[in-house]
């Protein structure tokens, strides 16, 4: 009797262990398959997003034309003093038009997964271009005193370049780059929604970058075109 009970108990325990092992294996392979499916979904998401980005390459978000006006004057001083030299005054009044272009280099976008959230790291927008149109230059008033040197083309161009640098700084201070970042966010959000990239993951767009790299230096380009 005890032998029969022991055999029955052995069979029961064996069956339980078999079921536990089978269930554990099933859960393991299910989780592995699920993880593999999610990894594949992430790869597909990355591929689609990069393909969409490739179509626009460097996304130009804001092209802001402007009208520049310059009123410049100076004079000469008596040698080794700060005293004005008579008849040495100079004055120049002119206008011109130009363009400031802001945008984001989408080739530098990176994706990273944190749990069920995919973070899209985007470089912050920067000034891509700014320049003055040479054909738009108009001198409205120019006067040089008897002892003053006349304005040379090189000096006139230097005055315009200085004005351009100042206008770029003012545009950044007024929030043009923050506006460009928002344009990029909206464009990426539209791509994500249109391509259904947010079906399997929560998507978060994160901007990052160095503020010092957001403004172009005049030495980096020809400002007069």
CSV table of C-alpha atoms in Angstrom, one decimal, residues 107-192:
chain,number,residue,atom,x,y,z
A,107,UNK,CA,21.8,63.7,-39.7
A,108,UNK,CA,23.0,63.9,-36.1
A,109,UNK,CA,19.8,62.6,-34.6
A,110,UNK,CA,20.2,59.5,-32.3
A,111,UNK,CA,17.7,57.1,-30.8
A,112,UNK,CA,17.9,55.4,-27.4
A,113,UNK,CA,15.4,53.1,-25.7
A,114,UNK,CA,14.6,53.4,-22.0
A,115,UNK,CA,12.0,50.9,-20.9
A,116,UNK,CA,9.0,51.3,-23.2
A,117,UNK,CA,10.1,54.8,-24.1
A,118,UNK,CA,12.2,55.7,-27.2
A,119,UNK,CA,14.0,59.0,-26.8
A,120,UNK,CA,15.0,60.8,-29.9
A,121,UNK,CA,18.0,63.0,-29.2
A,122,UNK,CA,18.0,66.0,-31.5
A,123,UNK,CA,20.8,68.6,-31.9
A,124,UNK,CA,19.5,72.1,-31.0
A,125,UNK,CA,18.9,74.4,-33.9
A,126,UNK,CA,21.5,76.9,-34.9
A,127,UNK,CA,22.2,79.7,-37.4
A,128,UNK,CA,22.9,77.9,-40.7
A,129,UNK,CA,23.5,81.0,-42.7
A,130,UNK,CA,23.2,84.8,-42.7
A,131,UNK,CA,24.3,87.2,-45.3
A,132,UNK,CA,23.7,90.6,-47.0
A,133,UNK,CA,22.7,90.9,-50.7
A,134,UNK,CA,25.3,93.1,-52.4
A,135,UNK,CA,22.8,94.0,-55.1
A,136,UNK,CA,20.6,95.6,-52.4
A,137,UNK,CA,23.2,98.1,-51.2
A,138,UNK,CA,22.1,101.7,-51.4
A,139,UNK,CA,24.1,104.7,-50.1
A,140,UNK,CA,21.6,107.5,-49.2
A,141,UNK,CA,24.1,109.9,-47.8
A,142,UNK,CA,27.8,110.2,-47.6
A,143,UNK,CA,29.9,113.1,-46.4
A,144,UNK,CA,33.6,113.5,-45.7
A,145,UNK,CA,35.3,116.6,-44.3
A,146,UNK,CA,38.1,118.4,-46.0
A,147,UNK,CA,40.7,116.5,-43.9
A,148,UNK,CA,38.9,113.2,-43.8
A,149,UNK,CA,39.6,110.1,-45.8
A,150,UNK,CA,36.9,109.0,-48.2
A,151,UNK,CA,35.1,105.7,-47.5
A,152,UNK,CA,36.7,102.8,-49.3
A,153,UNK,CA,34.8,99.7,-50.5
A,154,UNK,CA,36.6,97.5,-48.0
A,155,UNK,CA,35.7,99.8,-45.1
A,156,UNK,CA,32.1,100.0,-46.2
A,157,UNK,CA,31.9,96.2,-46.3
A,158,UNK,CA,33.5,96.0,-42.9
A,159,UNK,CA,30.8,98.3,-41.5
A,160,UNK,CA,28.1,96.1,-43.1
A,161,UNK,CA,29.6,92.9,-41.7
A,162,UNK,CA,29.7,94.4,-38.2
A,163,UNK,CA,26.0,95.3,-38.6
A,164,UNK,CA,25.2,91.7,-39.7
A,165,UNK,CA,27.0,90.3,-36.6
A,166,UNK,CA,24.9,92.6,-34.4
A,167,UNK,CA,21.6,91.6,-36.2
A,168,UNK,CA,22.4,87.9,-35.8
A,169,UNK,CA,23.0,88.4,-32.0
A,170,UNK,CA,19.7,90.3,-31.7
A,171,UNK,CA,17.8,87.6,-33.6
A,172,UNK,CA,19.1,84.9,-31.2
A,173,UNK,CA,18.3,87.1,-28.2
A,174,UNK,CA,14.7,87.5,-29.5
A,175,UNK,CA,14.2,83.7,-29.6
A,176,UNK,CA,14.7,82.8,-33.2
A,177,UNK,CA,16.5,79.5,-32.3
A,178,UNK,CA,13.9,78.5,-29.8
A,179,UNK,CA,11.3,79.0,-32.6
A,180,UNK,CA,13.4,76.9,-34.9
A,181,UNK,CA,13.6,74.1,-32.3
A,182,UNK,CA,9.8,74.1,-32.1
A,183,UNK,CA,9.5,73.9,-35.9
A,184,UNK,CA,11.8,70.8,-35.7
A,185,UNK,CA,9.8,69.2,-33.0
A,186,UNK,CA,6.6,69.7,-35.0
A,187,UNK,CA,8.2,68.2,-38.1
A,188,UNK,CA,9.5,65.1,-36.3
A,189,UNK,CA,6.2,64.7,-34.5
A,190,UNK,CA,4.4,64.7,-37.9
A,191,UNK,CA,6.9,62.1,-39.3
A,192,UNK,CA,6.4,59.9,-36.2
